[in-house]
Amino acid sequence: MCIYINFFFKIKGVSPDTPLTNIGPPLARGEDGFVTWGDNYYTTWGHPALVINETSELQLTLDHKSGSGFESYKIYGSGSFNIRIKAPQSKSTKVTTSFYLRSKSSRNDGLCFQIFGNKTAYLLNTNIFVYGEGDKYQRFRLWFDPTKDYHSYRFLWNPYQVVFYVDDTAIRVYKKNPDIYYPSVQTMFMHGSVENGTMVDPMEMSCTAKFQASKIDGCATEFMSIDKCFSLEYWWNRKENWELSSKERKLYMNARKVYLDYDYCLDRKRYPKVPQECRSYG
């Protein structure tokens, strides 16, 4: 699961307004929605994030003292959110690199990717929080080593569906369904983090998670102003993005058939009755 509690407790000496540490001049918003780091994000907890200017790369560090995380200054009401991540190599199976969207309320909405190690392979956990209820896990065996190179992790979020993509392959879909809560009420911030359930062994080298400058096509808005982000002027809200294309659907079905490792909707031991929202999955 995405552990959001860390973002309510700031590490001593780190202000919520601490900017990211830059090497070279600040980076800015590029053309066509391409967002580099610079002043667009800030450190929320742990070790200050480090921005490498030449590669538009942000680095988060995890050691035996602390992990680290960042948050966007802007808040969004819909969009396509893509970040390229190179996960850290570690002997620990609990080192977790996360990319997620999250609202700020007592009953938060959230969308989450988590990359973590395993004895035999790396796994990708996905989770959805709707009106404060999470634990909606779907976990996948990755078909590549996420520590060797950068790979793309993207959320498509519009008033009709939420899609999780890995390297342009859809792996999870949550569709709007009558009488079931859908995340189109609360605005959300973008986050990234690296952390560990049990801190890294002091004898082990620190871990570094790397995030590359991302393509963010999002509707930036104000905290209570999500309605304007439903407009069809935004490409991600148009009819062709209300469901997967036939090509996307074929890749989606194959990915789930071959790589799905766990789906809470199929877990009758934990959920004797199928959760109501499971019929919202595409």
Coordinates of C-alpha atoms in Angstrom, one line a residue:
M1 CA 0.0 0.0 0.0
C2 CA 1.0 3.6 -0.3
I3 CA 1.8 4.8 3.2
Y4 CA 0.6 8.3 3.3
I5 CA 1.1 9.0 7.0
N6 CA 4.7 10.0 6.4
F7 CA 3.5 13.1 4.6
F8 CA 1.7 14.4 7.7
F9 CA 4.9 14.2 9.9
K10 CA 7.7 16.4 8.7
I11 CA 11.3 15.4 9.7
K12 CA 12.9 17.8 12.1
G13 CA 14.7 20.6 10.3
V14 CA 12.9 20.1 7.0
S15 CA 10.3 22.7 6.3
P16 CA 7.2 21.9 4.1
D17 CA 8.5 24.7 1.9
T18 CA 12.0 23.3 1.4
P19 CA 12.7 23.6 -2.3
L20 CA 14.5 20.8 -4.1
T21 CA 18.2 21.1 -4.2
N22 CA 19.5 22.0 -7.7
I23 CA 22.8 21.5 -9.4
G24 CA 22.8 24.3 -11.9
P25 CA 20.0 26.9 -12.6
P26 CA 16.4 26.1 -11.7
L27 CA 14.5 24.0 -14.3
A28 CA 11.1 25.1 -15.6
R29 CA 8.1 23.9 -17.5
G30 CA 9.0 22.9 -21.0
E31 CA 6.9 22.8 -24.1
D32 CA 3.9 20.5 -24.7
G33 CA 3.4 19.8 -21.0
F34 CA 6.9 18.5 -20.4
V35 CA 7.6 19.3 -16.8
T36 CA 11.1 19.4 -15.4
W37 CA 11.8 19.6 -11.6
G38 CA 13.2 22.9 -10.5
D39 CA 10.5 24.9 -8.7
N40 CA 7.6 22.6 -9.5
Y41 CA 8.1 20.3 -6.5
Y42 CA 9.3 20.5 -3.0
T43 CA 10.7 18.1 -0.4
T44 CA 8.0 16.9 2.0
W45 CA 10.1 14.7 4.4
G46 CA 13.4 13.1 4.9
H47 CA 16.6 13.7 2.9
P48 CA 16.5 16.8 0.6
A49 CA 15.8 15.7 -3.0
L50 CA 18.7 16.3 -5.4
V51 CA 18.1 17.6 -9.0
I52 CA 20.7 16.8 -11.7
N53 CA 20.2 19.5 -14.3
E54 CA 21.8 17.9 -17.3
T55 CA 19.5 14.8 -17.3
S56 CA 16.5 16.5 -15.7
E57 CA 16.7 13.9 -13.1
L58 CA 15.6 14.0 -9.4
Q59 CA 17.2 11.7 -6.9
L60 CA 15.7 10.5 -3.6
T61 CA 17.9 8.8 -1.0
L62 CA 17.1 6.1 1.5
D63 CA 19.6 5.1 4.2
H64 CA 19.4 3.7 7.8
K65 CA 18.3 7.1 9.1
S66 CA 15.5 8.0 6.8
G67 CA 13.9 7.8 3.3
S68 CA 12.6 10.9 1.4
G69 CA 9.7 12.2 -0.6
F70 CA 8.5 15.1 -2.7
E71 CA 5.2 16.7 -3.6
S72 CA 4.0 18.9 -6.5
Y73 CA 3.2 22.6 -5.7
K74 CA 0.3 22.3 -8.1
I75 CA -2.9 20.5 -7.4
Y76 CA -4.8 18.7 -10.2
G77 CA -8.4 17.7 -11.1
S78 CA -7.7 15.4 -14.1
G79 CA -5.0 14.6 -16.5
S80 CA -2.2 12.3 -17.8
F81 CA 0.6 11.9 -15.3
N82 CA 3.8 10.2 -16.5
I83 CA 7.0 9.7 -14.6
R84 CA 10.0 7.7 -15.6
I85 CA 11.6 5.8 -12.7
K86 CA 14.8 3.9 -12.1
A87 CA 14.3 2.0 -8.9
P88 CA 17.2 1.5 -6.4
Q89 CA 19.1 -1.8 -6.1
S90 CA 19.0 -3.2 -2.6
K91 CA 19.3 -6.5 -0.7
S92 CA 16.3 -5.5 1.3
T93 CA 12.9 -6.7 -0.1
K94 CA 11.1 -3.9 1.7
V95 CA 12.7 -0.9 -0.1
T96 CA 9.7 0.7 -1.8
T97 CA 9.8 3.4 -4.6
S98 CA 6.4 5.1 -5.0
F99 CA 4.7 7.4 -7.5
Y100 CA 1.2 8.5 -6.6
L101 CA -1.6 11.1 -6.7
R102 CA -3.3 11.9 -3.5
S103 CA -5.9 14.4 -2.2
K104 CA -5.6 16.1 1.1
S105 CA -8.7 15.4 3.2
S106 CA -9.7 13.1 6.1
R107 CA -11.3 10.8 3.5
N108 CA -8.7 11.0 0.8
D109 CA -8.7 9.7 -2.8
G110 CA -5.4 8.3 -4.2
L111 CA -3.8 6.4 -7.1
C112 CA -0.5 4.6 -6.4
F113 CA 2.4 2.7 -8.1
Q114 CA 4.9 1.0 -5.8
I115 CA 8.0 -0.9 -7.0
F116 CA 9.6 -3.2 -4.5
G117 CA 12.0 -6.1 -4.4
N118 CA 11.4 -9.8 -4.0
K119 CA 13.7 -12.8 -3.6
T120 CA 13.1 -13.9 -7.2
A121 CA 11.9 -10.8 -9.1
Y122 CA 10.8 -7.2 -8.7
L123 CA 7.1 -6.6 -8.2
L124 CA 4.8 -3.6 -9.0
N125 CA 2.0 -3.0 -6.5
T126 CA -1.0 -0.8 -7.5
N127 CA -3.5 0.7 -5.1
I128 CA -6.6 2.9 -5.3
F129 CA -8.0 4.9 -2.4
V130 CA -11.6 6.0 -2.8
Y131 CA -13.1 8.2 -0.1
G132 CA -10.6 7.1 2.5
E133 CA -10.8 3.4 1.7
G134 CA -7.7 1.7 0.3
D135 CA -6.3 -1.8 0.4
K136 CA -7.5 -2.3 -3.2
Y137 CA -4.3 -4.0 -4.2
Q138 CA -3.5 -5.4 -7.6
R139 CA 0.1 -6.6 -7.9
F140 CA 2.1 -7.5 -11.0
R141 CA 5.4 -9.4 -11.7
L142 CA 7.5 -6.9 -13.7
W143 CA 8.6 -8.2 -17.1
F144 CA 11.9 -6.1 -16.8
D145 CA 14.4 -5.2 -14.1
P146 CA 13.3 -1.7 -12.9
T147 CA 16.8 -1.0 -11.5
K148 CA 18.7 -1.4 -14.8
D149 CA 17.0 1.4 -16.7
Y150 CA 14.2 4.0 -16.7
H151 CA 10.7 2.8 -17.3
S152 CA 7.5 4.8 -17.7
Y153 CA 4.7 4.8 -15.1
R154 CA 1.5 6.7 -16.0
F155 CA -1.9 7.5 -14.6
L156 CA -4.7 8.5 -17.0
W157 CA -7.4 10.1 -14.8
N158 CA -10.6 11.6 -16.3
P159 CA -14.3 11.7 -15.3
Y160 CA -14.9 8.3 -17.0
Q161 CA -12.0 6.0 -16.1
V162 CA -8.6 5.7 -14.4
V163 CA -5.9 3.7 -16.2
F164 CA -2.5 2.6 -14.9
Y165 CA 0.1 2.3 -17.6
V166 CA 3.6 0.8 -17.6
D167 CA 5.7 1.6 -20.6
D168 CA 2.4 2.5 -22.5
T169 CA 0.8 -0.9 -21.6
A170 CA -2.4 -0.6 -19.6
I171 CA -2.3 -2.9 -16.6
R172 CA -5.3 -1.7 -14.5
V173 CA -8.5 0.1 -15.3
Y174 CA -11.1 1.6 -12.9
K175 CA -14.2 2.8 -14.6
K176 CA -16.9 5.2 -13.4
N177 CA -20.0 3.2 -12.4
P178 CA -23.4 4.3 -11.1
D179 CA -23.8 4.1 -7.3
I180 CA -20.1 3.4 -6.7
Y181 CA -17.8 6.2 -5.5
Y182 CA -15.4 7.4 -8.2
P183 CA -12.4 9.7 -7.7
S184 CA -13.9 12.8 -9.4
V185 CA -14.7 14.9 -6.3
Q186 CA -11.3 15.7 -4.8
T187 CA -8.3 17.4 -6.4
M188 CA -4.9 15.6 -5.9
F189 CA -1.2 16.5 -5.6
M190 CA 1.5 14.4 -7.3
H191 CA 4.1 12.6 -5.0
G192 CA 7.2 10.5 -5.2
S193 CA 9.0 8.7 -2.4
V194 CA 11.5 6.0 -1.4
E195 CA 11.1 4.3 1.9
N196 CA 11.5 1.1 3.9
G197 CA 9.3 -0.7 6.4
T198 CA 12.4 -1.5 8.3
M199 CA 15.3 0.9 7.7
V200 CA 18.2 -0.2 5.5
D201 CA 21.0 -2.0 7.3
P202 CA 23.7 0.6 8.4
M203 CA 26.3 -1.5 6.8
E204 CA 24.6 -1.4 3.4
M205 CA 25.2 1.5 1.0
S206 CA 22.4 4.0 0.8
C207 CA 19.7 3.5 -1.9
T208 CA 18.9 6.1 -4.5
A209 CA 15.6 6.2 -6.5
K210 CA 15.8 8.2 -9.7
F211 CA 12.9 10.1 -11.2
Q212 CA 13.2 11.6 -14.7
A213 CA 11.5 14.8 -15.8
S214 CA 8.0 13.9 -16.8
K215 CA 5.3 14.6 -19.2
I216 CA 2.5 16.0 -17.2
D217 CA -0.7 16.9 -19.1
G218 CA -2.8 17.9 -16.1
C219 CA -5.5 20.3 -15.3
A220 CA -4.0 22.5 -12.6
T221 CA -6.7 24.0 -10.4
E222 CA -7.5 25.1 -6.9
F223 CA -8.3 22.9 -3.9
M224 CA -12.1 23.1 -4.2
S225 CA -12.3 23.7 -8.0
I226 CA -12.3 20.3 -9.7
D227 CA -15.4 20.9 -12.0
K228 CA -13.4 23.0 -14.6
C229 CA -11.1 20.0 -15.1
F230 CA -14.0 17.9 -16.6
S231 CA -14.0 20.0 -19.8
L232 CA -13.6 18.4 -23.2
E233 CA -11.1 21.0 -24.1
Y234 CA -8.6 18.7 -22.4
W235 CA -7.6 15.8 -24.7
W236 CA -7.6 13.2 -21.9
N237 CA -11.3 13.9 -21.3
R238 CA -12.5 13.4 -24.9
K239 CA -14.5 10.4 -25.9
E240 CA -11.6 8.4 -27.3
N241 CA -10.2 8.3 -23.8
W242 CA -13.4 7.1 -22.1
E243 CA -12.3 3.5 -22.6
L244 CA -9.3 1.6 -23.9
S245 CA -8.7 1.3 -27.6
S246 CA -8.9 -2.2 -29.2
K247 CA -5.1 -2.3 -29.3
E248 CA -4.7 -1.1 -25.7
R249 CA -7.4 -3.7 -24.6
K250 CA -5.5 -6.5 -26.2
L251 CA -2.2 -5.5 -24.5
Y252 CA -4.1 -5.0 -21.2
M253 CA -5.7 -8.5 -21.3
N254 CA -2.4 -10.1 -22.0
A255 CA -0.6 -8.2 -19.3
R256 CA -3.1 -9.3 -16.7
K257 CA -3.2 -12.9 -17.9
V258 CA 0.6 -13.3 -17.8
Y259 CA 1.9 -10.9 -15.1
L260 CA -0.9 -10.4 -12.5
D261 CA 0.3 -11.8 -9.2
Y262 CA -2.5 -10.8 -6.9
D263 CA -5.9 -9.2 -7.2
Y264 CA -7.9 -8.3 -4.1
C265 CA -11.2 -8.8 -6.1
L266 CA -10.3 -12.5 -6.3
D267 CA -9.3 -13.0 -2.7
R268 CA -12.2 -14.8 -1.2
K269 CA -10.2 -15.5 2.1
R270 CA -9.8 -11.8 2.7
Y271 CA -13.1 -10.7 1.1
P272 CA -15.7 -13.5 1.3
K273 CA -18.1 -11.2 -0.5
V274 CA -16.8 -9.6 -3.7
P275 CA -16.2 -5.8 -3.0
Q276 CA -18.9 -3.8 -4.7
E277 CA -16.4 -1.6 -6.6
C278 CA -14.8 -4.7 -8.3
R279 CA -17.5 -4.4 -11.1
S280 CA -15.9 -1.0 -11.9
Y281 CA -12.8 -2.6 -13.2
G282 CA -12.5 -2.9 -16.9

